[in-house]
Each structure stands twice: as C-alpha cells, then as structure tokens.
mmCIF file of C-alpha atoms in Angstrom:
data_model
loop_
_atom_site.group_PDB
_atom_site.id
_atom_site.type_symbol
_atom_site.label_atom_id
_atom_site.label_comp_id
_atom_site.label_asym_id
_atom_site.label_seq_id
_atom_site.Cartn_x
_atom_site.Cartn_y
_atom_site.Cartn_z
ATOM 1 C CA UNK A 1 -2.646 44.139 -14.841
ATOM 2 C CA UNK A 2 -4.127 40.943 -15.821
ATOM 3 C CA UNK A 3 -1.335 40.455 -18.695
ATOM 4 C CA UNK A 4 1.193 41.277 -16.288
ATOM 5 C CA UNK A 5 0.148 38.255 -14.309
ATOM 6 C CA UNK A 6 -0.060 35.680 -17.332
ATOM 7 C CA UNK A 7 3.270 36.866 -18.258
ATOM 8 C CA UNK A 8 4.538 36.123 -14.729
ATOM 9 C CA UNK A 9 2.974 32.540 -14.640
ATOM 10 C CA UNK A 10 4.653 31.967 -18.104
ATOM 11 C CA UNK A 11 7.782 33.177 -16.939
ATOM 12 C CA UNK A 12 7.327 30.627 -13.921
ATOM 13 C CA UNK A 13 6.500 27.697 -16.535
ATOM 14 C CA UNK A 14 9.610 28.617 -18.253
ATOM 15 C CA UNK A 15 11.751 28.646 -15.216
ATOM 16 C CA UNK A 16 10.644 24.875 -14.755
ATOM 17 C CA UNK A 17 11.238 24.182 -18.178
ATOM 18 C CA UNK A 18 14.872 25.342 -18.577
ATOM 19 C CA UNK A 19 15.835 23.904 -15.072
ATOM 20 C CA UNK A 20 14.059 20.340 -15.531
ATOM 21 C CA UNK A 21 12.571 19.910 -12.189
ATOM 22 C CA UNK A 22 8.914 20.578 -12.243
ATOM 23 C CA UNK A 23 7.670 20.876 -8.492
ATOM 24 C CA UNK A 24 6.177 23.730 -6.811
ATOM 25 C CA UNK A 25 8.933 25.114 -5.267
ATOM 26 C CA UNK A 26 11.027 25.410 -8.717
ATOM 27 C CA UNK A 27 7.589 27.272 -10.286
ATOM 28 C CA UNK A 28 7.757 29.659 -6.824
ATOM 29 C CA UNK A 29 11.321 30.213 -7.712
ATOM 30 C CA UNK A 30 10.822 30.749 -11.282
ATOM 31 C CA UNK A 31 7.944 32.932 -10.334
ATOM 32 C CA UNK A 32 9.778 35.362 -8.140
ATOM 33 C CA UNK A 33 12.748 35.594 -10.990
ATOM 34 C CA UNK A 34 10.005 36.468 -13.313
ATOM 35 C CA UNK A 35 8.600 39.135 -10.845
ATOM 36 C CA UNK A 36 12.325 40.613 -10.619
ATOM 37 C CA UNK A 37 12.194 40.464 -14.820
ATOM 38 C CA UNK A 38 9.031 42.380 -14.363
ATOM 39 C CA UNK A 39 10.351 45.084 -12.272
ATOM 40 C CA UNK A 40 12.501 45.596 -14.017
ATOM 41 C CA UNK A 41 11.010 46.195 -17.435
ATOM 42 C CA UNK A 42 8.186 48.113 -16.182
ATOM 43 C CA UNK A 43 8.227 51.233 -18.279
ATOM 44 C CA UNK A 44 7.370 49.203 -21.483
ATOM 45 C CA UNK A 45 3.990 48.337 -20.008
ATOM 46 C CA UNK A 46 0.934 50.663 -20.492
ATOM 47 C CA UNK A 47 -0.171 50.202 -16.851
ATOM 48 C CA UNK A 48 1.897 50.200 -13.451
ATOM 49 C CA UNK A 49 3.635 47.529 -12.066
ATOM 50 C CA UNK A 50 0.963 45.041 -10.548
ATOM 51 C CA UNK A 51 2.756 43.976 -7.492
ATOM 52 C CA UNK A 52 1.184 48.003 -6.252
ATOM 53 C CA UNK A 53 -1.974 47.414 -6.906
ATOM 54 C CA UNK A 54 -2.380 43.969 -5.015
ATOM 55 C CA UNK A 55 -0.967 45.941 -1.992
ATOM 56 C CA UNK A 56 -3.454 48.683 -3.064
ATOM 57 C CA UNK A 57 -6.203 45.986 -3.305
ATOM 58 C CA UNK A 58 -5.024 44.451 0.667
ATOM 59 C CA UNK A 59 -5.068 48.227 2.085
ATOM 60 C CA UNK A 60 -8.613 48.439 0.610
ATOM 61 C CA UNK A 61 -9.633 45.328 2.473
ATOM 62 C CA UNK A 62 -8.026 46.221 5.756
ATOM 63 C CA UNK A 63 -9.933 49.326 5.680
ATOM 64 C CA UNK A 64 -13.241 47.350 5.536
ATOM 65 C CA UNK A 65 -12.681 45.228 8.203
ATOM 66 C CA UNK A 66 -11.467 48.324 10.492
ATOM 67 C CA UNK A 67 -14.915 49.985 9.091
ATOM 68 C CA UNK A 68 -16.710 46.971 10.127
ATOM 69 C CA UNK A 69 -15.832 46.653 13.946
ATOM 70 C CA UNK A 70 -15.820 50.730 14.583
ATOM 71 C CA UNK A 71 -19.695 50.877 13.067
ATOM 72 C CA UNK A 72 -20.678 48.297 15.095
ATOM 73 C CA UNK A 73 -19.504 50.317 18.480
ATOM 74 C CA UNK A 74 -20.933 53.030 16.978
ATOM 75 C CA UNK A 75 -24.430 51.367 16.462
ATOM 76 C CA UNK A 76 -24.127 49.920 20.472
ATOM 77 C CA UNK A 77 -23.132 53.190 21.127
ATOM 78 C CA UNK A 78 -26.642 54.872 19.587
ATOM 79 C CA UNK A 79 -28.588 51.728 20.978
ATOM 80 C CA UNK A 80 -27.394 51.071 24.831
ATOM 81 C CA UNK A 81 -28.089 55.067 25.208
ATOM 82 C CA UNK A 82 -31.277 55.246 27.394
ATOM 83 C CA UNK A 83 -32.118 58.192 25.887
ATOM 84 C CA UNK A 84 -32.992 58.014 21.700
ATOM 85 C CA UNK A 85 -31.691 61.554 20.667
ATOM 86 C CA UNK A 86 -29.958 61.043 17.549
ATOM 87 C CA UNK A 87 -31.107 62.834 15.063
ATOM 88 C CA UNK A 88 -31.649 61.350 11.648
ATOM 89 C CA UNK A 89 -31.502 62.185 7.936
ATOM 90 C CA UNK A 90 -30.385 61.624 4.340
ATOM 91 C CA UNK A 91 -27.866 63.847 2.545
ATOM 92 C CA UNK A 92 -26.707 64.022 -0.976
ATOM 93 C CA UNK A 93 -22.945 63.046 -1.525
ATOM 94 C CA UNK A 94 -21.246 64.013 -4.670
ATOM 95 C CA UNK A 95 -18.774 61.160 -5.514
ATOM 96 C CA UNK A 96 -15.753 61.489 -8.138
ATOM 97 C CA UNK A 97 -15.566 58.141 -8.817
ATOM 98 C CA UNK A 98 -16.501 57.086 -12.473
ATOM 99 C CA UNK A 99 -16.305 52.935 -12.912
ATOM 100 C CA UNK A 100 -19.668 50.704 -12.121
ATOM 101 C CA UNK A 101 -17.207 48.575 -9.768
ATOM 102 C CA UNK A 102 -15.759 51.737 -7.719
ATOM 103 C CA UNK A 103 -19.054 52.823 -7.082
ATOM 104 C CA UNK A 104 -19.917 49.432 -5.653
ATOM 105 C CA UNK A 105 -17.298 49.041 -3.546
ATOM 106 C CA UNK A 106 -17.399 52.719 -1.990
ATOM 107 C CA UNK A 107 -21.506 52.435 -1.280
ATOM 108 C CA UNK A 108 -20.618 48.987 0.122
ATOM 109 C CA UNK A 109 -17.698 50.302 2.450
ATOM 110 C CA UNK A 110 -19.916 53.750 3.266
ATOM 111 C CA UNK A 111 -22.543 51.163 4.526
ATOM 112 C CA UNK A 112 -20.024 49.354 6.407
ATOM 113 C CA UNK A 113 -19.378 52.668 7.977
ATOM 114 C CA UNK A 114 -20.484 54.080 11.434
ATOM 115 C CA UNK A 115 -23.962 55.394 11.333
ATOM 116 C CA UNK A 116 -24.295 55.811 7.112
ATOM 117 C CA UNK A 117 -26.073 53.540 5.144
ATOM 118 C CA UNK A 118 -26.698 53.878 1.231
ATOM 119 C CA UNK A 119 -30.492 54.317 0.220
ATOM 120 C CA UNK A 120 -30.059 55.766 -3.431
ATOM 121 C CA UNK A 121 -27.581 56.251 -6.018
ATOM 122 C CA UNK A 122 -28.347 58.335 -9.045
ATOM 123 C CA UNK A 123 -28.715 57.159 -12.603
ATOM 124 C CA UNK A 124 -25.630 59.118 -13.700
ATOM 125 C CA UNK A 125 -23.610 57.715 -10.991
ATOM 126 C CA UNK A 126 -22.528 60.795 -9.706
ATOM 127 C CA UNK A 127 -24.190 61.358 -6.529
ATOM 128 C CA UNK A 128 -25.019 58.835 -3.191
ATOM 129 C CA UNK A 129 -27.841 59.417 -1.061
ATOM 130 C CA UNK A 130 -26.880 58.525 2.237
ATOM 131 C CA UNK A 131 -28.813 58.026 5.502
ATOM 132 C CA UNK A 132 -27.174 58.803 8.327
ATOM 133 C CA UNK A 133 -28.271 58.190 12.137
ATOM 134 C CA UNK A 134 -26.808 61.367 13.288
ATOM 135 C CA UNK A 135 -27.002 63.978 10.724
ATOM 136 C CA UNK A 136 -24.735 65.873 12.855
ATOM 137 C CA UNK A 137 -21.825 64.299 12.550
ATOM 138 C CA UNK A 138 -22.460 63.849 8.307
ATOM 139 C CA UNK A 139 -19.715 66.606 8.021
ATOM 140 C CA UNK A 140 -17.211 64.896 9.014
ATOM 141 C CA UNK A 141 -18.184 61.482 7.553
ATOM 142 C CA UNK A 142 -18.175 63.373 4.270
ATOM 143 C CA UNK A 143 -14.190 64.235 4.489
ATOM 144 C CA UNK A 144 -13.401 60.574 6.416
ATOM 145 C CA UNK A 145 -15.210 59.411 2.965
ATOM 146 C CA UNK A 146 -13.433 61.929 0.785
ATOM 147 C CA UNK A 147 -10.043 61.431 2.718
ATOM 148 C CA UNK A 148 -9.657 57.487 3.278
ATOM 149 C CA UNK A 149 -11.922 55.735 1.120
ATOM 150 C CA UNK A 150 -11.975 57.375 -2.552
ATOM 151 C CA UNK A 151 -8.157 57.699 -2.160
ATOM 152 C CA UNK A 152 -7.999 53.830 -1.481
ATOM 153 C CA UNK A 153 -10.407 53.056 -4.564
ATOM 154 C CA UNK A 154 -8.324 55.600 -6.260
ATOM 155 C CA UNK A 155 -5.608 53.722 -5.515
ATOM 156 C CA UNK A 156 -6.807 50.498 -7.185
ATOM 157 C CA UNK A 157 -8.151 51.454 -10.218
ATOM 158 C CA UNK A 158 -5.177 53.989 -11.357
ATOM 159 C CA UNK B 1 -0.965 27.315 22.172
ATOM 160 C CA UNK B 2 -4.422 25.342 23.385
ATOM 161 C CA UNK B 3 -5.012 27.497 25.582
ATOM 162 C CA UNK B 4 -4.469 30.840 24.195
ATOM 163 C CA UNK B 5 -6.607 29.266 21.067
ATOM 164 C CA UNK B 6 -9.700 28.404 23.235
ATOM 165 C CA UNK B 7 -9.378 31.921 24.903
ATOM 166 C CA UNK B 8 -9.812 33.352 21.445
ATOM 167 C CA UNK B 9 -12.521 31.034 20.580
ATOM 168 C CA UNK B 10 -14.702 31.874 23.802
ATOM 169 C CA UNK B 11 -13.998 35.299 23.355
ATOM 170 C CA UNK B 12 -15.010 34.990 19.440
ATOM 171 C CA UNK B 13 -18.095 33.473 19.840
ATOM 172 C CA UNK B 14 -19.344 35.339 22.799
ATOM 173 C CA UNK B 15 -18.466 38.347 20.987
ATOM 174 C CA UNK B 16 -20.443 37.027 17.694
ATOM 175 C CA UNK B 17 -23.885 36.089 19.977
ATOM 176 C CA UNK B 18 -23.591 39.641 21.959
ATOM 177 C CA UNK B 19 -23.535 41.829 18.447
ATOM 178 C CA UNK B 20 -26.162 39.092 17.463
ATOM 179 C CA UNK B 21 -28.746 39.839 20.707
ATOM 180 C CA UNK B 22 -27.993 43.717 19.864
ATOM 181 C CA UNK B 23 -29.065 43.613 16.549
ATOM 182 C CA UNK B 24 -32.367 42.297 17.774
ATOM 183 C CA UNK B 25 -32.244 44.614 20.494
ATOM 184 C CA UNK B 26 -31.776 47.486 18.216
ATOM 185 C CA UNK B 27 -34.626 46.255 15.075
ATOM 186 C CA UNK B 28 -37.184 46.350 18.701
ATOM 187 C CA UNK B 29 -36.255 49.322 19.857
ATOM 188 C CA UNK B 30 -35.302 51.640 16.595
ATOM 189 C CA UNK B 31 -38.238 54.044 15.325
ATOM 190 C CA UNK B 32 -38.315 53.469 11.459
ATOM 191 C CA UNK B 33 -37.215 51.056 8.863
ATOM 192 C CA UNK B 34 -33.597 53.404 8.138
ATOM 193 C CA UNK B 35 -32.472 52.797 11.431
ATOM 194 C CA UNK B 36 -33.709 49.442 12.153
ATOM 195 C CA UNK B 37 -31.339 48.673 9.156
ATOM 196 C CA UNK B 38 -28.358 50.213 10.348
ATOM 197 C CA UNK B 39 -28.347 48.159 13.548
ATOM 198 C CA UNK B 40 -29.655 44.506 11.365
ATOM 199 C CA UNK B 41 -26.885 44.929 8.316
ATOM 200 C CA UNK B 42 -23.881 46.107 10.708
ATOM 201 C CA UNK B 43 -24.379 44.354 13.923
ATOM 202 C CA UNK B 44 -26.305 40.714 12.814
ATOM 203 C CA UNK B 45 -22.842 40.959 9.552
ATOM 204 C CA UNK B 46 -20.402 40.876 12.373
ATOM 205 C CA UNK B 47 -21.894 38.601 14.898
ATOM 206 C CA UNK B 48 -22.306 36.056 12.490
ATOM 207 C CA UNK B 49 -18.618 36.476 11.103
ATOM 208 C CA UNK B 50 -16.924 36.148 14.367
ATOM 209 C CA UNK B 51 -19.000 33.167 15.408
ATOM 210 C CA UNK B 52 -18.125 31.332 12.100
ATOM 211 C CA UNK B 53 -14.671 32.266 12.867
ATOM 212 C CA UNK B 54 -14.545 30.845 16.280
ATOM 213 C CA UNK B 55 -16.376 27.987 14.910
ATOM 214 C CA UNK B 56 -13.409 27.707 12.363
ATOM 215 C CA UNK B 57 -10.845 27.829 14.894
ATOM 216 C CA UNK B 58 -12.616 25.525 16.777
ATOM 217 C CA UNK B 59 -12.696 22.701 14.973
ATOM 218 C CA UNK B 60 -9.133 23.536 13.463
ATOM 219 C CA UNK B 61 -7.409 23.381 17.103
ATOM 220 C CA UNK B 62 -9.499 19.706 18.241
ATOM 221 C CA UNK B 63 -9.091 18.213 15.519
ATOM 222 C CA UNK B 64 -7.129 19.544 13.014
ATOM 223 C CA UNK B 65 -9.667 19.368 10.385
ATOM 224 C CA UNK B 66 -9.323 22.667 8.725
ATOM 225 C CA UNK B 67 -13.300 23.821 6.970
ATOM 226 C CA UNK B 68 -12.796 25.939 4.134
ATOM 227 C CA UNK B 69 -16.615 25.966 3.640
ATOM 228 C CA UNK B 70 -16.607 28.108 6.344
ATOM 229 C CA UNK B 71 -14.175 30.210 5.263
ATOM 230 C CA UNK B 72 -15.951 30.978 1.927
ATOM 231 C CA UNK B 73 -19.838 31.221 3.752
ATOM 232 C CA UNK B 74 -17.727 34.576 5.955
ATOM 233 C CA UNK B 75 -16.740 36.100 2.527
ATOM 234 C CA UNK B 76 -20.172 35.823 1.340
ATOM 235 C CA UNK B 77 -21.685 36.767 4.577
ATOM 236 C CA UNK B 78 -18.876 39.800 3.880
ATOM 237 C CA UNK B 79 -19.879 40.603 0.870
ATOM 238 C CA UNK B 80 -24.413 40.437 0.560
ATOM 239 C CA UNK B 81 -25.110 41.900 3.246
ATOM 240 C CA UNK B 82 -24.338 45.052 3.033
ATOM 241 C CA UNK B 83 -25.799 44.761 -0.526
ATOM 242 C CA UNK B 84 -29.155 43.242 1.222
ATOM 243 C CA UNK B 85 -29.357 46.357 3.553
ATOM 244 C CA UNK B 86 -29.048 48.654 0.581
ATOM 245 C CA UNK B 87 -31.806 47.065 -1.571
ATOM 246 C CA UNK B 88 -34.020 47.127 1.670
ATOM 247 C CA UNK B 89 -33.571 50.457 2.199
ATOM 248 C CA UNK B 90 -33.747 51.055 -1.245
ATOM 249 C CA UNK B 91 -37.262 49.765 -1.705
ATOM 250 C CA UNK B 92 -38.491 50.958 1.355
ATOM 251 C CA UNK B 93 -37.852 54.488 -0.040
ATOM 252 C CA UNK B 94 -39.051 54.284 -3.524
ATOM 253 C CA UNK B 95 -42.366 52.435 -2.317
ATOM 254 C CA UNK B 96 -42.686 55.180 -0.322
ATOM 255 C CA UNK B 97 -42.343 54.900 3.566
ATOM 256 C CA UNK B 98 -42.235 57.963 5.706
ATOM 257 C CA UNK B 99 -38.813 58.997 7.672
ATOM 258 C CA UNK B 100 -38.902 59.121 11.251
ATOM 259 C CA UNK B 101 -40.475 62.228 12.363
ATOM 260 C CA UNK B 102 -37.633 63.619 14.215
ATOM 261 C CA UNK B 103 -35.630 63.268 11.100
ATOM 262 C CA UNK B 104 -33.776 66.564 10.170
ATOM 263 C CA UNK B 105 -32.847 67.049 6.296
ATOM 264 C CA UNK B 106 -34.006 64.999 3.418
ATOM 265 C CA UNK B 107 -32.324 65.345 0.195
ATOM 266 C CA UNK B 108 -33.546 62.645 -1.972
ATOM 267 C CA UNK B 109 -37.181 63.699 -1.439
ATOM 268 C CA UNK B 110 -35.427 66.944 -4.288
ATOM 269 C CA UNK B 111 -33.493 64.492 -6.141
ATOM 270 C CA UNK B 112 -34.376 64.953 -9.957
ATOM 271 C CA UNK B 113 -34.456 61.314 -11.262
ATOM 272 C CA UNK B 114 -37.009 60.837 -7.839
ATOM 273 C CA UNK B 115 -39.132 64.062 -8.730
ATOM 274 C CA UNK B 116 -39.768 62.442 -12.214
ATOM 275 C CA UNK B 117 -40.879 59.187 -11.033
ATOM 276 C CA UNK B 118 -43.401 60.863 -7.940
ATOM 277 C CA UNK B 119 -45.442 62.882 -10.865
ATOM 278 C CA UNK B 120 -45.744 59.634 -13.117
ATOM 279 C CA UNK B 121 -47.399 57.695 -9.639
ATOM 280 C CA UNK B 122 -50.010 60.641 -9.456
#
C-alpha cells in the first residue's frame, strides 16, 4: 500500500515536471492522473488497489465514533436507573484476528463499546477477556463484535 | 451561520460538562473498580471531546483563529484513554481485587496463562 502511494506522489512530481508549472493545483492534477494510471494497472501489484483501503480505514473510524456516543447512553442508561440490577461478569472471547495492530484496534473499539471493557488478552493473542456490565446481553455483543467490527479490521488489513 | 454555530457550540459544551458530571456520578455510585471504569473511560472520553470541540468552534466562529492544538489534544484524548481504562483494569485484576459480589460468570479466574501465575504467588 505504502509503495502504491510513493508511486502516486512521483507520478504527481512528474506531472509538474513535464507541464512546467509547479503549484499545488498542477501536483493535485498530476496526482489524480497518476491515481487513474494506478487504476488502471492494478493487477501488476501484489496488494489491492489502495484507494479501498483508505475508504476501508474511514468506515473503521466512523464506526468508532458511532461506538463512542451509543456506550455512553448505554452507561447513563445503567447509571440514572434507581435501581442497580445489572448483573456483571467477564467472558472469554475467541478472536480470529492475527496482527499485534488488529488486536489493538478491536480491544480499543470493544472498550469503546456499550457496557464491555477489555481486562485481559492472552499471550497467544487469541482470546479477549471482556467485562461486561450486563452479562446478559454478552450474547449478542459477541455477534455485533463478530459481525461489524472484525469484518471492518478485516477489511483493512486484507 | 452565527447563529446556527453558537447553537451547536452551547449544545456541545453542555453536552461535554453533562457526560462529564455523569462520569463522576457513576465512579460514586458504581460497586467495584470494573464498573467504576466503564462509566470514567466512556463517559469523562466523550465529555471532554465535545467540550474541546465546542471550544474549537468557538474560537473559529469569533475570531476566525482556527486551533489545531486542539484538534490534535481530541485525537489523543481519542486514542489513550481507552488504552488507560484497559491497563487500569488490567492491574486491578492481576493484583488481585475481588469482582462485585453480584457478579455472575468469571472466565479469566480459569484462564491458563492466569492459573500459572496464581500458583507461583503462593
């Protein structure tokens, strides 16, 4: 991905060079010509075509701000009740993720989450211990988790 | 345009120092450390993000003086501290504070890499 990139920024340099006017807009325009050049030679590069993965990458970040503002109505939600009933625990959660980074950025969004908070990954990186304030409900964090989030990390890393 | 702008900003900042009051709300009134946490890493991360925004905004629309110091302090805000509640948690576990006792299921108490480590403490 990153070589895709440098190639496009060279391709933008070149642009300038061949038309003799060097100002941003003729390295934007020599950019985007590049990005068409690109495209159009993708099957000779190992991985895909980058411009997916930055849209990968802003779908990922959406997600965490969505996360953000539904766990905190789910926290007012479990602290305005007059009545503490919730019902606490922590669960194991096998994860199919491999890469240091995606396993970051999936115990950081599962915190972000309503009511589940990371306390323990394992040294082989293939299970999260989650506490969650309503066991109850863990079920169906588990597929939200499965469903949305390791499909969007997916998505990146592929 | 002003005065859509300063809605947003009222409602921004308002917003941030409610989530703020609740996280202090919730750290009083939770039973144990694991869900004190939940309320102080969610609540006090977005409270403090929206009144940086509206700060942001703020001094954007009066005087056009656009801060991108406060842009970068809400990405880092973004970013630790979920990471902070995790190591809190983290080391509240492994030095060994007790669960709420109307906690239902514990599965790291059976986790092999945490079996290992109880018998070397004993």
């Amino acid at each position: 991905m990153a070589f895709q990139i440098l190639l496009n920024v060279f391709l933008g340099f070149m642009w300038m060079f061949l038309t003799g006017s060097y100002e941003p807009v003729a390295f934007l325009k020599g950019y985007l010509f590049g990005l068409l050049i690109i495209f159009t030679f993708r099957r000779f590069f190992d991985s895909r075509f980058y411009l997916l993965r930055v849209v990968a990458v802003i779908n990922l970040l959406f997600i965490f701000i969505k996360e953000l503002i539904l766990a905190n109505i789910g926290v007012l939600k479990v602290l305005l009740k007059p009545k503490l009933d919730m019902r606490p625990g922590i669960f194991a959660y096998p994860t199919v993720l491999k890469e240091d980074w995606e396993i970051m950025v999936l115990s950081n969004l599962i915190t972000l989450t309503p009511g589940t908070l990371v306390v323990d990954v394992s040294p082989d990186n293939k299970i999260l211990y989650i506490h969650a304030i309503d066991i109850e409900d863990a079920k169906e964090t588990i597929d939200s988790i499965k469903n949305t989030f390791e499909k969007a990390i997916m998505e990146v890393s592929r | 345009m002003n005065e859509i702008a300063n809605i947003a900003i009222i409602v921004l900042i308002i917003i941030g120092a409610f989530l703020s009051l609740v996280a202090a709300y919730g750290v009083i009134r939770l039973p144990d450390i694991y869900t004190r946490n939940h309320a102080a890493s969610k609540s006090a991360t977005l409270g403090v993000m929206s009144i940086l925004l509206g700060t942001l905004l703020f001094f954007y629309v009066k005087d056009g003086f656009f801060n991108s110091r406060v842009l970068l302090g809400i990405v880092f805000i973004f970013m630790t501290s979920p990471v902070a509640g995790h190591l809190i948690a983290r080391a509240a576990y492994n030095s060994g504070v007790k669960l709420w006792d109307q906690s239902v299921q514990d599965d790291l108490k059976n986790a092999p890499h945490m079996k290992k480590s109880a018998s070397k403490d004993q």
